Amino acid sequence: MSYGGSLTENYRLLGVYAGRILKGEKPADLPVQRSTKIELIINLKTAKALGITVPLTLRGRADEVIE
């Protein structure tokens, strides 16, 4: 199970930063940003191998479920 910032969102922010730097802005002058989208990913195969039962309610709330 993983709960954290969206990798897609992080890559998008990285692209925005790169574009601003390529346009001439100094990296030190850019504000620190962090991902605002949080994702829950559950790997059922690994959970089964560890003997963990994942409740259906938690599976339903997950952004991605790996079978």
mmCIF file of N, CA and C in Angstrom:
data_model
loop_
_atom_site.group_PDB
_atom_site.id
_atom_site.type_symbol
_atom_site.label_atom_id
_atom_site.label_comp_id
_atom_site.label_asym_id
_atom_site.label_seq_id
_atom_site.Cartn_x
_atom_site.Cartn_y
_atom_site.Cartn_z
ATOM 1 N N MET A 1 0.844 -1.152 0.000
ATOM 2 C CA MET A 1 0.000 0.000 0.000
ATOM 3 C C MET A 1 0.899 1.227 0.000
ATOM 4 N N SER A 2 0.498 2.210 -0.773
ATOM 5 C CA SER A 2 1.244 3.456 -0.863
ATOM 6 C C SER A 2 0.268 4.623 -0.773
ATOM 7 N N TYR A 3 0.610 5.589 0.055
ATOM 8 C CA TYR A 3 -0.217 6.784 0.199
ATOM 9 C C TYR A 3 0.718 7.973 0.130
ATOM 10 N N GLY A 4 0.595 8.744 -0.918
ATOM 11 C CA GLY A 4 1.499 9.879 -1.068
ATOM 12 C C GLY A 4 1.155 10.720 -2.282
ATOM 13 N N GLY A 5 2.039 11.637 -2.573
ATOM 14 C CA GLY A 5 1.846 12.548 -3.684
ATOM 15 C C GLY A 5 1.804 11.834 -5.016
ATOM 16 N N SER A 6 1.031 12.361 -5.934
ATOM 17 C CA SER A 6 0.871 11.787 -7.262
ATOM 18 C C SER A 6 2.143 11.991 -8.086
ATOM 19 N N LEU A 7 2.661 10.907 -8.649
ATOM 20 C CA LEU A 7 3.852 11.019 -9.495
ATOM 21 C C LEU A 7 3.549 11.831 -10.754
ATOM 22 N N THR A 8 2.366 11.659 -11.306
ATOM 23 C CA THR A 8 1.973 12.418 -12.493
ATOM 24 C C THR A 8 1.993 13.909 -12.197
ATOM 25 N N GLU A 9 1.439 14.281 -11.056
ATOM 26 C CA GLU A 9 1.416 15.687 -10.650
ATOM 27 C C GLU A 9 2.839 16.212 -10.431
ATOM 28 N N ASN A 10 3.699 15.390 -9.825
ATOM 29 C CA ASN A 10 5.089 15.805 -9.593
ATOM 30 C C ASN A 10 5.823 16.048 -10.911
ATOM 31 N N TYR A 11 5.597 15.170 -11.897
ATOM 32 C CA TYR A 11 6.238 15.346 -13.200
ATOM 33 C C TYR A 11 5.721 16.603 -13.893
ATOM 34 N N ARG A 12 4.439 16.901 -13.737
ATOM 35 C CA ARG A 12 3.880 18.115 -14.321
ATOM 36 C C ARG A 12 4.537 19.350 -13.710
ATOM 37 N N LEU A 13 4.686 19.350 -12.375
ATOM 38 C CA LEU A 13 5.343 20.469 -11.703
ATOM 39 C C LEU A 13 6.802 20.604 -12.147
ATOM 40 N N LEU A 14 7.461 19.481 -12.343
ATOM 41 C CA LEU A 14 8.842 19.489 -12.823
ATOM 42 C C LEU A 14 8.935 20.149 -14.193
ATOM 43 N N GLY A 15 7.976 19.836 -15.066
ATOM 44 C CA GLY A 15 7.954 20.445 -16.398
ATOM 45 C C GLY A 15 7.752 21.954 -16.338
ATOM 46 N N VAL A 16 6.880 22.388 -15.429
ATOM 47 C CA VAL A 16 6.646 23.825 -15.260
ATOM 48 C C VAL A 16 7.926 24.515 -14.794
ATOM 49 N N TYR A 17 8.610 23.901 -13.821
ATOM 50 C CA TYR A 17 9.872 24.463 -13.321
ATOM 51 C C TYR A 17 10.906 24.539 -14.434
ATOM 52 N N ALA A 18 11.028 23.442 -15.197
ATOM 53 C CA ALA A 18 12.020 23.417 -16.282
ATOM 54 C C ALA A 18 11.722 24.514 -17.298
ATOM 55 N N GLY A 19 10.458 24.688 -17.623
ATOM 56 C CA GLY A 19 10.080 25.744 -18.564
ATOM 57 C C GLY A 19 10.445 27.126 -18.056
ATOM 58 N N ARG A 20 10.201 27.368 -16.776
ATOM 59 C CA ARG A 20 10.533 28.676 -16.197
ATOM 60 C C ARG A 20 12.039 28.912 -16.198
ATOM 61 N N ILE A 21 12.816 27.874 -15.909
ATOM 62 C CA ILE A 21 14.278 28.001 -15.908
ATOM 63 C C ILE A 21 14.786 28.253 -17.327
ATOM 64 N N LEU A 22 14.215 27.535 -18.308
ATOM 65 C CA LEU A 22 14.631 27.723 -19.699
ATOM 66 C C LEU A 22 14.268 29.111 -20.225
ATOM 67 N N LYS A 23 13.271 29.740 -19.630
ATOM 68 C CA LYS A 23 12.893 31.098 -20.027
ATOM 69 C C LYS A 23 13.751 32.154 -19.336
ATOM 70 N N GLY A 24 14.682 31.721 -18.455
ATOM 71 C CA GLY A 24 15.625 32.659 -17.877
ATOM 72 C C GLY A 24 15.509 32.922 -16.383
ATOM 73 N N GLU A 25 14.524 32.339 -15.721
ATOM 74 C CA GLU A 25 14.408 32.567 -14.281
ATOM 75 C C GLU A 25 15.494 31.802 -13.539
ATOM 76 N N LYS A 26 15.935 32.349 -12.434
ATOM 77 C CA LYS A 26 16.954 31.695 -11.620
ATOM 78 C C LYS A 26 16.289 30.634 -10.742
ATOM 79 N N PRO A 27 16.862 29.431 -10.689
ATOM 80 C CA PRO A 27 16.286 28.378 -9.855
ATOM 81 C C PRO A 27 16.146 28.784 -8.381
ATOM 82 N N ALA A 28 17.072 29.575 -7.888
ATOM 83 C CA ALA A 28 17.022 29.997 -6.482
ATOM 84 C C ALA A 28 15.845 30.924 -6.204
ATOM 85 N N ASP A 29 15.325 31.583 -7.248
ATOM 86 C CA ASP A 29 14.205 32.507 -7.072
ATOM 87 C C ASP A 29 12.838 31.830 -7.183
ATOM 88 N N LEU A 30 12.813 30.564 -7.619
ATOM 89 C CA LEU A 30 11.547 29.861 -7.782
ATOM 90 C C LEU A 30 11.034 29.378 -6.429
ATOM 91 N N PRO A 31 9.725 29.460 -6.197
ATOM 92 C CA PRO A 31 9.169 29.002 -4.927
ATOM 93 C C PRO A 31 9.166 27.475 -4.837
ATOM 94 N N VAL A 32 9.225 26.975 -3.629
ATOM 95 C CA VAL A 32 9.129 25.532 -3.410
ATOM 96 C C VAL A 32 7.674 25.136 -3.566
ATOM 97 N N GLN A 33 7.424 24.109 -4.354
ATOM 98 C CA GLN A 33 6.067 23.619 -4.555
ATOM 99 C C GLN A 33 6.016 22.143 -4.223
ATOM 100 N N ARG A 34 4.839 21.696 -3.854
ATOM 101 C CA ARG A 34 4.659 20.276 -3.606
ATOM 102 C C ARG A 34 3.337 19.847 -4.209
ATOM 103 N N SER A 35 3.240 18.582 -4.448
ATOM 104 C CA SER A 35 2.038 18.028 -5.049
ATOM 105 C C SER A 35 0.846 18.208 -4.121
ATOM 106 N N THR A 36 -0.274 18.581 -4.703
ATOM 107 C CA THR A 36 -1.486 18.760 -3.904
ATOM 108 C C THR A 36 -2.438 17.579 -4.060
ATOM 109 N N LYS A 37 -2.152 16.707 -5.009
ATOM 110 C CA LYS A 37 -2.989 15.524 -5.217
ATOM 111 C C LYS A 37 -2.340 14.332 -4.517
ATOM 112 N N ILE A 38 -3.095 13.690 -3.654
ATOM 113 C CA ILE A 38 -2.612 12.533 -2.901
ATOM 114 C C ILE A 38 -3.302 11.284 -3.454
ATOM 115 N N GLU A 39 -2.532 10.201 -3.618
ATOM 116 C CA GLU A 39 -3.073 8.961 -4.161
ATOM 117 C C GLU A 39 -2.885 7.810 -3.176
ATOM 118 N N LEU A 40 -3.856 6.903 -3.182
ATOM 119 C CA LEU A 40 -3.768 5.660 -2.416
ATOM 120 C C LEU A 40 -3.720 4.521 -3.415
ATOM 121 N N ILE A 41 -2.644 3.736 -3.359
ATOM 122 C CA ILE A 41 -2.463 2.607 -4.261
ATOM 123 C C ILE A 41 -2.312 1.349 -3.408
ATOM 124 N N ILE A 42 -3.071 0.311 -3.742
ATOM 125 C CA ILE A 42 -3.047 -0.938 -2.977
ATOM 126 C C ILE A 42 -2.642 -2.071 -3.905
ATOM 127 N N ASN A 43 -1.668 -2.869 -3.479
ATOM 128 C CA ASN A 43 -1.224 -4.034 -4.221
ATOM 129 C C ASN A 43 -1.786 -5.270 -3.516
ATOM 130 N N LEU A 44 -2.850 -5.849 -4.080
ATOM 131 C CA LEU A 44 -3.519 -6.990 -3.455
ATOM 132 C C LEU A 44 -2.674 -8.264 -3.511
ATOM 133 N N LYS A 45 -1.882 -8.419 -4.561
ATOM 134 C CA LYS A 45 -1.039 -9.606 -4.685
ATOM 135 C C LYS A 45 -0.019 -9.661 -3.550
ATOM 136 N N THR A 46 0.598 -8.536 -3.259
ATOM 137 C CA THR A 46 1.570 -8.477 -2.164
ATOM 138 C C THR A 46 0.877 -8.642 -0.816
ATOM 139 N N ALA A 47 -0.289 -8.031 -0.665
ATOM 140 C CA ALA A 47 -1.039 -8.169 0.583
ATOM 141 C C ALA A 47 -1.382 -9.628 0.839
ATOM 142 N N LYS A 48 -1.798 -10.331 -0.201
ATOM 143 C CA LYS A 48 -2.128 -11.752 -0.055
ATOM 144 C C LYS A 48 -0.889 -12.562 0.325
ATOM 145 N N ALA A 49 0.250 -12.247 -0.306
ATOM 146 C CA ALA A 49 1.493 -12.959 0.007
ATOM 147 C C ALA A 49 1.919 -12.743 1.459
ATOM 148 N N LEU A 50 1.584 -11.575 2.024
ATOM 149 C CA LEU A 50 1.918 -11.270 3.417
ATOM 150 C C LEU A 50 0.834 -11.724 4.388
ATOM 151 N N GLY A 51 -0.275 -12.252 3.859
ATOM 152 C CA GLY A 51 -1.365 -12.707 4.712
ATOM 153 C C GLY A 51 -2.231 -11.581 5.254
ATOM 154 N N ILE A 52 -2.279 -10.465 4.533
ATOM 155 C CA ILE A 52 -3.059 -9.304 4.951
ATOM 156 C C ILE A 52 -4.352 -9.246 4.143
ATOM 157 N N THR A 53 -5.460 -9.073 4.828
ATOM 158 C CA THR A 53 -6.748 -8.908 4.168
ATOM 159 C C THR A 53 -7.077 -7.426 4.102
ATOM 160 N N VAL A 54 -7.311 -6.940 2.896
ATOM 161 C CA VAL A 54 -7.634 -5.525 2.694
ATOM 162 C C VAL A 54 -9.153 -5.396 2.627
ATOM 163 N N PRO A 55 -9.759 -4.624 3.531
ATOM 164 C CA PRO A 55 -11.221 -4.476 3.525
ATOM 165 C C PRO A 55 -11.740 -3.869 2.221
ATOM 166 N N LEU A 56 -12.947 -4.277 1.837
ATOM 167 C CA LEU A 56 -13.555 -3.764 0.608
ATOM 168 C C LEU A 56 -13.740 -2.255 0.646
ATOM 169 N N THR A 57 -14.026 -1.702 1.818
ATOM 170 C CA THR A 57 -14.210 -0.253 1.914
ATOM 171 C C THR A 57 -12.918 0.486 1.581
ATOM 172 N N LEU A 58 -11.782 -0.070 1.992
ATOM 173 C CA LEU A 58 -10.488 0.542 1.685
ATOM 174 C C LEU A 58 -10.169 0.394 0.202
ATOM 175 N N ARG A 59 -10.482 -0.761 -0.354
ATOM 176 C CA ARG A 59 -10.266 -0.976 -1.797
ATOM 177 C C ARG A 59 -11.082 0.017 -2.610
ATOM 178 N N GLY A 60 -12.292 0.285 -2.153
ATOM 179 C CA GLY A 60 -13.172 1.220 -2.859
ATOM 180 C C GLY A 60 -12.657 2.645 -2.843
ATOM 181 N N ARG A 61 -11.930 3.004 -1.823
ATOM 182 C CA ARG A 61 -11.416 4.372 -1.706
ATOM 183 C C ARG A 61 -10.080 4.559 -2.430
ATOM 184 N N ALA A 62 -9.439 3.469 -2.807
ATOM 185 C CA ALA A 62 -8.127 3.533 -3.444
ATOM 186 C C ALA A 62 -8.228 4.150 -4.836
ATOM 187 N N ASP A 63 -7.193 4.899 -5.209
ATOM 188 C CA ASP A 63 -7.113 5.460 -6.558
ATOM 189 C C ASP A 63 -6.723 4.382 -7.575
ATOM 190 N N GLU A 64 -5.929 3.405 -7.109
ATOM 191 C CA GLU A 64 -5.496 2.310 -7.985
ATOM 192 C C GLU A 64 -5.372 1.049 -7.142
ATOM 193 N N VAL A 65 -5.899 -0.054 -7.680
ATOM 194 C CA VAL A 65 -5.788 -1.353 -7.024
ATOM 195 C C VAL A 65 -5.065 -2.280 -7.975
ATOM 196 N N ILE A 66 -3.938 -2.818 -7.541
ATOM 197 C CA ILE A 66 -3.154 -3.738 -8.345
ATOM 198 C C ILE A 66 -3.555 -5.147 -7.943
ATOM 199 N N GLU A 67 -4.070 -5.912 -8.907
ATOM 200 C CA GLU A 67 -4.565 -7.269 -8.609
ATOM 201 C C GLU A 67 -3.437 -8.228 -8.460
#
